[in-house]
Amino acid sequence: MTALMGKQDLAWADGLRRRHYPPDRNRIGAHITLFHHLPPQALDEIKSAVVTLTAIMPKPEAMLSGLIHLGNGVAYRLHAPELLDLRMELADRFAGLLVAQDQQTPRLHITVQNKVNPGEAQLLFEQLSGEFEPRPFTIRGIGLHYYADGLWQDIGAWSFRGR
């Protein structure tokens, strides 16, 4: 499950990812992971929860708040308390079904570089940190995807529609 970015923010993040992610490993676009693995047997229940919550929830406020050095890559930190609350509500609903990684409170982020040597990651971190200014960021909805052989197949996307 991912948070879907607004059109302009997605174009910006995808551009950075194409520029800095090793091409042979960049098999999916820029994304904001909410859950890494949800059980396929619960898909109907998961979709129902997402449909219900996106129908009543307005677009959450979000800010790019800084950079994260990943050791072998770089990501932008996303400050989005309402999105995190939604994610935690879903985590509570599906508590017995979550893998260990999804039982933790996530650090919302957008990875623009990964799987490079630490020196290369440090250089990009310094470059992007020198240019960085916090700014609003658009989250437009929630997406569900199947993971198959390193690629994603879309299940569906739901926009936030609440007022």
PDB file of N, CA, C and O in Angstrom, residues 5-65:
ATOM      1  N   MET A   5       1.131  10.387  -4.719  1.00  0.00           N
ATOM      2  CA  MET A   5       1.571  11.782  -4.779  1.00  0.00           C
ATOM      3  C   MET A   5       0.764  12.548  -5.814  1.00  0.00           C
ATOM      4  O   MET A   5       0.284  11.966  -6.792  1.00  0.00           O
ATOM      5  N   GLY A   6       0.685  13.867  -5.618  1.00  0.00           N
ATOM      6  CA  GLY A   6       0.122  14.739  -6.635  1.00  0.00           C
ATOM      7  C   GLY A   6       0.979  14.687  -7.884  1.00  0.00           C
ATOM      8  O   GLY A   6       2.157  14.313  -7.854  1.00  0.00           O
ATOM      9  N   LYS A   7       0.382  15.054  -9.010  1.00  0.00           N
ATOM     10  CA  LYS A   7       1.038  14.937 -10.320  1.00  0.00           C
ATOM     11  C   LYS A   7       2.410  15.632 -10.368  1.00  0.00           C
ATOM     12  O   LYS A   7       3.395  15.047 -10.815  1.00  0.00           O
ATOM     13  N   GLN A   8       2.481  16.885  -9.933  1.00  0.00           N
ATOM     14  CA  GLN A   8       3.748  17.624  -9.998  1.00  0.00           C
ATOM     15  C   GLN A   8       4.787  17.051  -9.050  1.00  0.00           C
ATOM     16  O   GLN A   8       5.966  16.956  -9.394  1.00  0.00           O
ATOM     17  N   ASP A   9       4.351  16.674  -7.851  1.00  0.00           N
ATOM     18  CA  ASP A   9       5.302  16.102  -6.891  1.00  0.00           C
ATOM     19  C   ASP A   9       5.807  14.745  -7.355  1.00  0.00           C
ATOM     20  O   ASP A   9       6.985  14.421  -7.182  1.00  0.00           O
ATOM     21  N   LEU A  10       4.946  13.954  -7.979  1.00  0.00           N
ATOM     22  CA  LEU A  10       5.380  12.669  -8.518  1.00  0.00           C
ATOM     23  C   LEU A  10       6.400  12.875  -9.639  1.00  0.00           C
ATOM     24  O   LEU A  10       7.419  12.178  -9.688  1.00  0.00           O
ATOM     25  N   ALA A  11       6.158  13.827 -10.518  1.00  0.00           N
ATOM     26  CA  ALA A  11       7.101  14.099 -11.609  1.00  0.00           C
ATOM     27  C   ALA A  11       8.460  14.515 -11.048  1.00  0.00           C
ATOM     28  O   ALA A  11       9.511  14.065 -11.531  1.00  0.00           O
ATOM     29  N   TRP A  12       8.456  15.361 -10.031  1.00  0.00           N
ATOM     30  CA  TRP A  12       9.701  15.804  -9.389  1.00  0.00           C
ATOM     31  C   TRP A  12      10.444  14.611  -8.774  1.00  0.00           C
ATOM     32  O   TRP A  12      11.636  14.419  -9.004  1.00  0.00           O
ATOM     33  N   ALA A  13       9.718  13.790  -7.985  1.00  0.00           N
ATOM     34  CA  ALA A  13      10.346  12.661  -7.297  1.00  0.00           C
ATOM     35  C   ALA A  13      10.836  11.605  -8.289  1.00  0.00           C
ATOM     36  O   ALA A  13      11.937  11.062  -8.142  1.00  0.00           O
ATOM     37  N   ASP A  14      10.034  11.324  -9.320  1.00  0.00           N
ATOM     38  CA  ASP A  14      10.452  10.359 -10.341  1.00  0.00           C
ATOM     39  C   ASP A  14      11.693  10.847 -11.088  1.00  0.00           C
ATOM     40  O   ASP A  14      12.576  10.057 -11.411  1.00  0.00           O
ATOM     41  N   GLY A  15      11.745  12.139 -11.367  1.00  0.00           N
ATOM     42  CA  GLY A  15      12.918  12.692 -12.041  1.00  0.00           C
ATOM     43  C   GLY A  15      14.182  12.497 -11.225  1.00  0.00           C
ATOM     44  O   GLY A  15      15.229  12.095 -11.754  1.00  0.00           O
ATOM     45  N   LEU A  16      14.107  12.770  -9.930  1.00  0.00           N
ATOM     46  CA  LEU A  16      15.265  12.556  -9.052  1.00  0.00           C
ATOM     47  C   LEU A  16      15.639  11.084  -8.988  1.00  0.00           C
ATOM     48  O   LEU A  16      16.816  10.720  -9.016  1.00  0.00           O
ATOM     49  N   ARG A  17      14.639  10.247  -8.896  1.00  0.00           N
ATOM     50  CA  ARG A  17      14.897   8.803  -8.814  1.00  0.00           C
ATOM     51  C   ARG A  17      15.559   8.299 -10.095  1.00  0.00           C
ATOM     52  O   ARG A  17      16.517   7.520 -10.045  1.00  0.00           O
ATOM     53  N   ARG A  18      15.079   8.731 -11.250  1.00  0.00           N
ATOM     54  CA  ARG A  18      15.703   8.313 -12.518  1.00  0.00           C
ATOM     55  C   ARG A  18      17.141   8.809 -12.619  1.00  0.00           C
ATOM     56  O   ARG A  18      18.005   8.128 -13.166  1.00  0.00           O
ATOM     57  N   ARG A  19      17.391   9.991 -12.084  1.00  0.00           N
ATOM     58  CA  ARG A  19      18.728  10.583 -12.154  1.00  0.00           C
ATOM     59  C   ARG A  19      19.720   9.906 -11.208  1.00  0.00           C
ATOM     60  O   ARG A  19      20.900   9.791 -11.535  1.00  0.00           O
ATOM     61  N   HIS A  20      19.266   9.457 -10.033  1.00  0.00           N
ATOM     62  CA  HIS A  20      20.207   9.037  -8.995  1.00  0.00           C
ATOM     63  C   HIS A  20      20.132   7.569  -8.584  1.00  0.00           C
ATOM     64  O   HIS A  20      21.025   7.094  -7.894  1.00  0.00           O
ATOM     65  N   TYR A  21      19.110   6.860  -8.970  1.00  0.00           N
ATOM     66  CA  TYR A  21      18.971   5.453  -8.611  1.00  0.00           C
ATOM     67  C   TYR A  21      19.693   4.626  -9.665  1.00  0.00           C
ATOM     68  O   TYR A  21      19.585   4.929 -10.866  1.00  0.00           O
ATOM     69  N   PRO A  22      20.423   3.586  -9.305  1.00  0.00           N
ATOM     70  CA  PRO A  22      21.069   2.762 -10.340  1.00  0.00           C
ATOM     71  C   PRO A  22      20.028   2.238 -11.335  1.00  0.00           C
ATOM     72  O   PRO A  22      19.042   1.606 -10.932  1.00  0.00           O
ATOM     73  N   PRO A  23      20.206   2.519 -12.620  1.00  0.00           N
ATOM     74  CA  PRO A  23      19.193   2.169 -13.623  1.00  0.00           C
ATOM     75  C   PRO A  23      18.796   0.696 -13.627  1.00  0.00           C
ATOM     76  O   PRO A  23      17.629   0.366 -13.817  1.00  0.00           O
ATOM     77  N   ASP A  24      19.740  -0.201 -13.396  1.00  0.00           N
ATOM     78  CA  ASP A  24      19.426  -1.633 -13.426  1.00  0.00           C
ATOM     79  C   ASP A  24      18.609  -2.082 -12.213  1.00  0.00           C
ATOM     80  O   ASP A  24      18.056  -3.170 -12.203  1.00  0.00           O
ATOM     81  N   ARG A  25      18.499  -1.232 -11.205  1.00  0.00           N
ATOM     82  CA  ARG A  25      17.737  -1.579 -10.004  1.00  0.00           C
ATOM     83  C   ARG A  25      16.477  -0.728  -9.849  1.00  0.00           C
ATOM     84  O   ARG A  25      15.670  -0.960  -8.962  1.00  0.00           O
ATOM     85  N   ASN A  26      16.316   0.261 -10.698  1.00  0.00           N
ATOM     86  CA  ASN A  26      15.171   1.175 -10.607  1.00  0.00           C
ATOM     87  C   ASN A  26      14.008   0.614 -11.421  1.00  0.00           C
ATOM     88  O   ASN A  26      13.762   1.024 -12.546  1.00  0.00           O
ATOM     89  N   ARG A  27      13.286  -0.320 -10.829  1.00  0.00           N
ATOM     90  CA  ARG A  27      12.238  -1.030 -11.559  1.00  0.00           C
ATOM     91  C   ARG A  27      10.842  -0.500 -11.286  1.00  0.00           C
ATOM     92  O   ARG A  27       9.887  -0.895 -11.955  1.00  0.00           O
ATOM     93  N   ILE A  28      10.702   0.360 -10.269  1.00  0.00           N
ATOM     94  CA  ILE A  28       9.406   0.963  -9.962  1.00  0.00           C
ATOM     95  C   ILE A  28       9.602   2.465  -9.779  1.00  0.00           C
ATOM     96  O   ILE A  28      10.713   2.927  -9.537  1.00  0.00           O
ATOM     97  N   GLY A  29       8.540   3.220  -9.902  1.00  0.00           N
ATOM     98  CA  GLY A  29       8.631   4.667  -9.771  1.00  0.00           C
ATOM     99  C   GLY A  29       8.741   5.112  -8.327  1.00  0.00           C
ATOM    100  O   GLY A  29       8.672   4.312  -7.385  1.00  0.00           O
ATOM    101  N   ALA A  30       8.904   6.411  -8.156  1.00  0.00           N
ATOM    102  CA  ALA A  30       8.953   6.992  -6.819  1.00  0.00           C
ATOM    103  C   ALA A  30       7.641   6.688  -6.101  1.00  0.00           C
ATOM    104  O   ALA A  30       6.570   6.688  -6.711  1.00  0.00           O
ATOM    105  N   HIS A  31       7.733   6.431  -4.808  1.00  0.00           N
ATOM    106  CA  HIS A  31       6.549   6.043  -4.051  1.00  0.00           C
ATOM    107  C   HIS A  31       6.752   6.328  -2.562  1.00  0.00           C
ATOM    108  O   HIS A  31       7.863   6.550  -2.109  1.00  0.00           O
ATOM    109  N   ILE A  32       5.639   6.308  -1.840  1.00  0.00           N
ATOM    110  CA  ILE A  32       5.641   6.463  -0.385  1.00  0.00           C
ATOM    111  C   ILE A  32       4.992   5.209   0.165  1.00  0.00           C
ATOM    112  O   ILE A  32       3.777   5.013   0.037  1.00  0.00           O
ATOM    113  N   THR A  33       5.778   4.347   0.756  1.00  0.00           N
ATOM    114  CA  THR A  33       5.268   3.080   1.263  1.00  0.00           C
ATOM    115  C   THR A  33       4.521   3.292   2.575  1.00  0.00           C
ATOM    116  O   THR A  33       5.043   3.908   3.498  1.00  0.00           O
ATOM    117  N   LEU A  34       3.310   2.755   2.633  1.00  0.00           N
ATOM    118  CA  LEU A  34       2.557   2.724   3.887  1.00  0.00           C
ATOM    119  C   LEU A  34       2.633   1.331   4.518  1.00  0.00           C
ATOM    120  O   LEU A  34       2.778   1.200   5.724  1.00  0.00           O
ATOM    121  N   PHE A  35       2.516   0.291   3.701  1.00  0.00           N
ATOM    122  CA  PHE A  35       2.681  -1.093   4.140  1.00  0.00           C
ATOM    123  C   PHE A  35       3.494  -1.819   3.081  1.00  0.00           C
ATOM    124  O   PHE A  35       3.257  -1.652   1.887  1.00  0.00           O
ATOM    125  N   HIS A  36       4.421  -2.665   3.523  1.00  0.00           N
ATOM    126  CA  HIS A  36       5.247  -3.427   2.598  1.00  0.00           C
ATOM    127  C   HIS A  36       4.554  -4.693   2.100  1.00  0.00           C
ATOM    128  O   HIS A  36       4.733  -5.097   0.959  1.00  0.00           O
ATOM    129  N   HIS A  37       3.804  -5.333   3.004  1.00  0.00           N
ATOM    130  CA  HIS A  37       3.162  -6.593   2.610  1.00  0.00           C
ATOM    131  C   HIS A  37       1.849  -6.749   3.362  1.00  0.00           C
ATOM    132  O   HIS A  37       1.834  -6.838   4.589  1.00  0.00           O
ATOM    133  N   LEU A  38       0.791  -6.801   2.616  1.00  0.00           N
ATOM    134  CA  LEU A  38      -0.523  -7.099   3.174  1.00  0.00           C
ATOM    135  C   LEU A  38      -0.975  -8.428   2.576  1.00  0.00           C
ATOM    136  O   LEU A  38      -0.712  -8.700   1.399  1.00  0.00           O
ATOM    137  N   PRO A  39      -1.635  -9.266   3.348  1.00  0.00           N
ATOM    138  CA  PRO A  39      -1.970 -10.603   2.854  1.00  0.00           C
ATOM    139  C   PRO A  39      -3.009 -10.578   1.741  1.00  0.00           C
ATOM    140  O   PRO A  39      -4.080  -9.973   1.891  1.00  0.00           O
ATOM    141  N   PRO A  40      -2.718 -11.215   0.620  1.00  0.00           N
ATOM    142  CA  PRO A  40      -3.664 -11.232  -0.510  1.00  0.00           C
ATOM    143  C   PRO A  40      -5.028 -11.800  -0.136  1.00  0.00           C
ATOM    144  O   PRO A  40      -6.040 -11.368  -0.685  1.00  0.00           O
ATOM    145  N   GLN A  41      -5.076 -12.723   0.807  1.00  0.00           N
ATOM    146  CA  GLN A  41      -6.363 -13.315   1.183  1.00  0.00           C
ATOM    147  C   GLN A  41      -7.279 -12.305   1.875  1.00  0.00           C
ATOM    148  O   GLN A  41      -8.482 -12.524   1.972  1.00  0.00           O
ATOM    149  N   ALA A  42      -6.730 -11.174   2.318  1.00  0.00           N
ATOM    150  CA  ALA A  42      -7.537 -10.130   2.964  1.00  0.00           C
ATOM    151  C   ALA A  42      -7.811  -8.961   2.017  1.00  0.00           C
ATOM    152  O   ALA A  42      -8.250  -7.897   2.458  1.00  0.00           O
ATOM    153  N   LEU A  43      -7.572  -9.151   0.721  1.00  0.00           N
ATOM    154  CA  LEU A  43      -7.679  -8.043  -0.229  1.00  0.00           C
ATOM    155  C   LEU A  43      -9.054  -7.374  -0.210  1.00  0.00           C
ATOM    156  O   LEU A  43      -9.135  -6.141  -0.209  1.00  0.00           O
ATOM    157  N   ASP A  44     -10.115  -8.119  -0.185  1.00  0.00           N
ATOM    158  CA  ASP A  44     -11.447  -7.499  -0.185  1.00  0.00           C
ATOM    159  C   ASP A  44     -11.637  -6.621   1.049  1.00  0.00           C
ATOM    160  O   ASP A  44     -12.161  -5.505   0.950  1.00  0.00           O
ATOM    161  N   GLU A  45     -11.218  -7.099   2.199  1.00  0.00           N
ATOM    162  CA  GLU A  45     -11.338  -6.333   3.437  1.00  0.00           C
ATOM    163  C   GLU A  45     -10.447  -5.086   3.405  1.00  0.00           C
ATOM    164  O   GLU A  45     -10.859  -4.003   3.833  1.00  0.00           O
ATOM    165  N   ILE A  46      -9.250  -5.217   2.864  1.00  0.00           N
ATOM    166  CA  ILE A  46      -8.318  -4.086   2.753  1.00  0.00           C
ATOM    167  C   ILE A  46      -8.897  -3.034   1.816  1.00  0.00           C
ATOM    168  O   ILE A  46      -8.925  -1.838   2.144  1.00  0.00           O
ATOM    169  N   LYS A  47      -9.371  -3.459   0.652  1.00  0.00           N
ATOM    170  CA  LYS A  47      -9.966  -2.520  -0.296  1.00  0.00           C
ATOM    171  C   LYS A  47     -11.160  -1.806   0.318  1.00  0.00           C
ATOM    172  O   LYS A  47     -11.314  -0.593   0.154  1.00  0.00           O
ATOM    173  N   SER A  48     -11.986  -2.527   1.020  1.00  0.00           N
ATOM    174  CA  SER A  48     -13.155  -1.928   1.656  1.00  0.00           C
ATOM    175  C   SER A  48     -12.746  -0.854   2.658  1.00  0.00           C
ATOM    176  O   SER A  48     -13.334   0.237   2.695  1.00  0.00           O
ATOM    177  N   ALA A  49     -11.727  -1.129   3.445  1.00  0.00           N
ATOM    178  CA  ALA A  49     -11.250  -0.146   4.427  1.00  0.00           C
ATOM    179  C   ALA A  49     -10.686   1.085   3.732  1.00  0.00           C
ATOM    180  O   ALA A  49     -10.966   2.225   4.132  1.00  0.00           O
ATOM    181  N   VAL A  50      -9.924   0.885   2.662  1.00  0.00           N
ATOM    182  CA  VAL A  50      -9.342   2.013   1.931  1.00  0.00           C
ATOM    183  C   VAL A  50     -10.441   2.849   1.279  1.00  0.00           C
ATOM    184  O   VAL A  50     -10.421   4.084   1.352  1.00  0.00           O
ATOM    185  N   VAL A  51     -11.410   2.206   0.658  1.00  0.00           N
ATOM    186  CA  VAL A  51     -12.523   2.921   0.022  1.00  0.00           C
ATOM    187  C   VAL A  51     -13.256   3.770   1.052  1.00  0.00           C
ATOM    188  O   VAL A  51     -13.549   4.947   0.826  1.00  0.00           O
ATOM    189  N   THR A  52     -13.563   3.190   2.192  1.00  0.00           N
ATOM    190  CA  THR A  52     -14.298   3.902   3.242  1.00  0.00           C
ATOM    191  C   THR A  52     -13.504   5.101   3.755  1.00  0.00           C
ATOM    192  O   THR A  52     -14.033   6.216   3.865  1.00  0.00           O
ATOM    193  N   LEU A  53     -12.234   4.881   4.071  1.00  0.00           N
ATOM    194  CA  LEU A  53     -11.429   5.954   4.666  1.00  0.00           C
ATOM    195  C   LEU A  53     -11.124   7.076   3.678  1.00  0.00           C
ATOM    196  O   LEU A  53     -11.166   8.250   4.032  1.00  0.00           O
ATOM    197  N   THR A  54     -10.832   6.748   2.424  1.00  0.00           N
ATOM    198  CA  THR A  54     -10.539   7.808   1.449  1.00  0.00           C
ATOM    199  C   THR A  54     -11.788   8.595   1.093  1.00  0.00           C
ATOM    200  O   THR A  54     -11.693   9.771   0.734  1.00  0.00           O
ATOM    201  N   ALA A  55     -12.953   7.989   1.209  1.00  0.00           N
ATOM    202  CA  ALA A  55     -14.200   8.687   0.909  1.00  0.00           C
ATOM    203  C   ALA A  55     -14.496   9.780   1.934  1.00  0.00           C
ATOM    204  O   ALA A  55     -15.065  10.818   1.588  1.00  0.00           O
ATOM    205  N   ILE A  56     -14.097   9.575   3.173  1.00  0.00           N
ATOM    206  CA  ILE A  56     -14.423  10.549   4.221  1.00  0.00           C
ATOM    207  C   ILE A  56     -13.257  11.459   4.589  1.00  0.00           C
ATOM    208  O   ILE A  56     -13.465  12.511   5.176  1.00  0.00           O
ATOM    209  N   MET A  57     -12.057  11.084   4.223  1.00  0.00           N
ATOM    210  CA  MET A  57     -10.880  11.858   4.623  1.00  0.00           C
ATOM    211  C   MET A  57     -10.471  12.838   3.522  1.00  0.00           C
ATOM    212  O   MET A  57     -10.359  12.462   2.362  1.00  0.00           O
ATOM    213  N   PRO A  58     -10.233  14.100   3.880  1.00  0.00           N
ATOM    214  CA  PRO A  58      -9.689  15.033   2.892  1.00  0.00           C
ATOM    215  C   PRO A  58      -8.213  14.730   2.647  1.00  0.00           C
ATOM    216  O   PRO A  58      -7.594  13.971   3.405  1.00  0.00           O
ATOM    217  N   LYS A  59      -7.669  15.318   1.608  1.00  0.00           N
ATOM    218  CA  LYS A  59      -6.232  15.165   1.355  1.00  0.00           C
ATOM    219  C   LYS A  59      -5.472  15.567   2.609  1.00  0.00           C
ATOM    220  O   LYS A  59      -5.696  16.655   3.145  1.00  0.00           O
ATOM    221  N   PRO A  60      -4.577  14.708   3.083  1.00  0.00           N
ATOM    222  CA  PRO A  60      -3.822  15.070   4.281  1.00  0.00           C
ATOM    223  C   PRO A  60      -2.781  16.135   3.962  1.00  0.00           C
ATOM    224  O   PRO A  60      -2.210  16.157   2.868  1.00  0.00           O
ATOM    225  N   GLU A  61      -2.565  17.020   4.915  1.00  0.00           N
ATOM    226  CA  GLU A  61      -1.487  17.997   4.749  1.00  0.00           C
ATOM    227  C   GLU A  61      -0.153  17.275   4.881  1.00  0.00           C
ATOM    228  O   GLU A  61      -0.009  16.374   5.716  1.00  0.00           O
ATOM    229  N   ALA A  62       0.787  17.665   4.054  1.00  0.00           N
ATOM    230  CA  ALA A  62       2.103  17.024   4.073  1.00  0.00           C
ATOM    231  C   ALA A  62       3.171  18.050   3.722  1.00  0.00           C
ATOM    232  O   ALA A  62       2.909  19.002   2.986  1.00  0.00           O
ATOM    233  N   MET A  63       4.355  17.827   4.264  1.00  0.00           N
ATOM    234  CA  MET A  63       5.507  18.690   3.999  1.00  0.00           C
ATOM    235  C   MET A  63       6.737  17.821   3.767  1.00  0.00           C
ATOM    236  O   MET A  63       6.951  16.846   4.485  1.00  0.00           O
ATOM    237  N   LEU A  64       7.535  18.204   2.773  1.00  0.00           N
ATOM    238  CA  LEU A  64       8.877  17.640   2.697  1.00  0.00           C
ATOM    239  C   LEU A  64       9.653  18.353   3.789  1.00  0.00           C
ATOM    240  O   LEU A  64       9.722  19.582   3.807  1.00  0.00           O
ATOM    241  N   SER A  65      10.204  17.600   4.731  1.00  0.00           N
ATOM    242  CA  SER A  65      10.781  18.236   5.911  1.00  0.00           C
ATOM    243  C   SER A  65      12.288  18.079   6.033  1.00  0.00           C
ATOM    244  O   SER A  65      12.886  18.676   6.928  1.00  0.00           O
TER     245      SER A  65
END
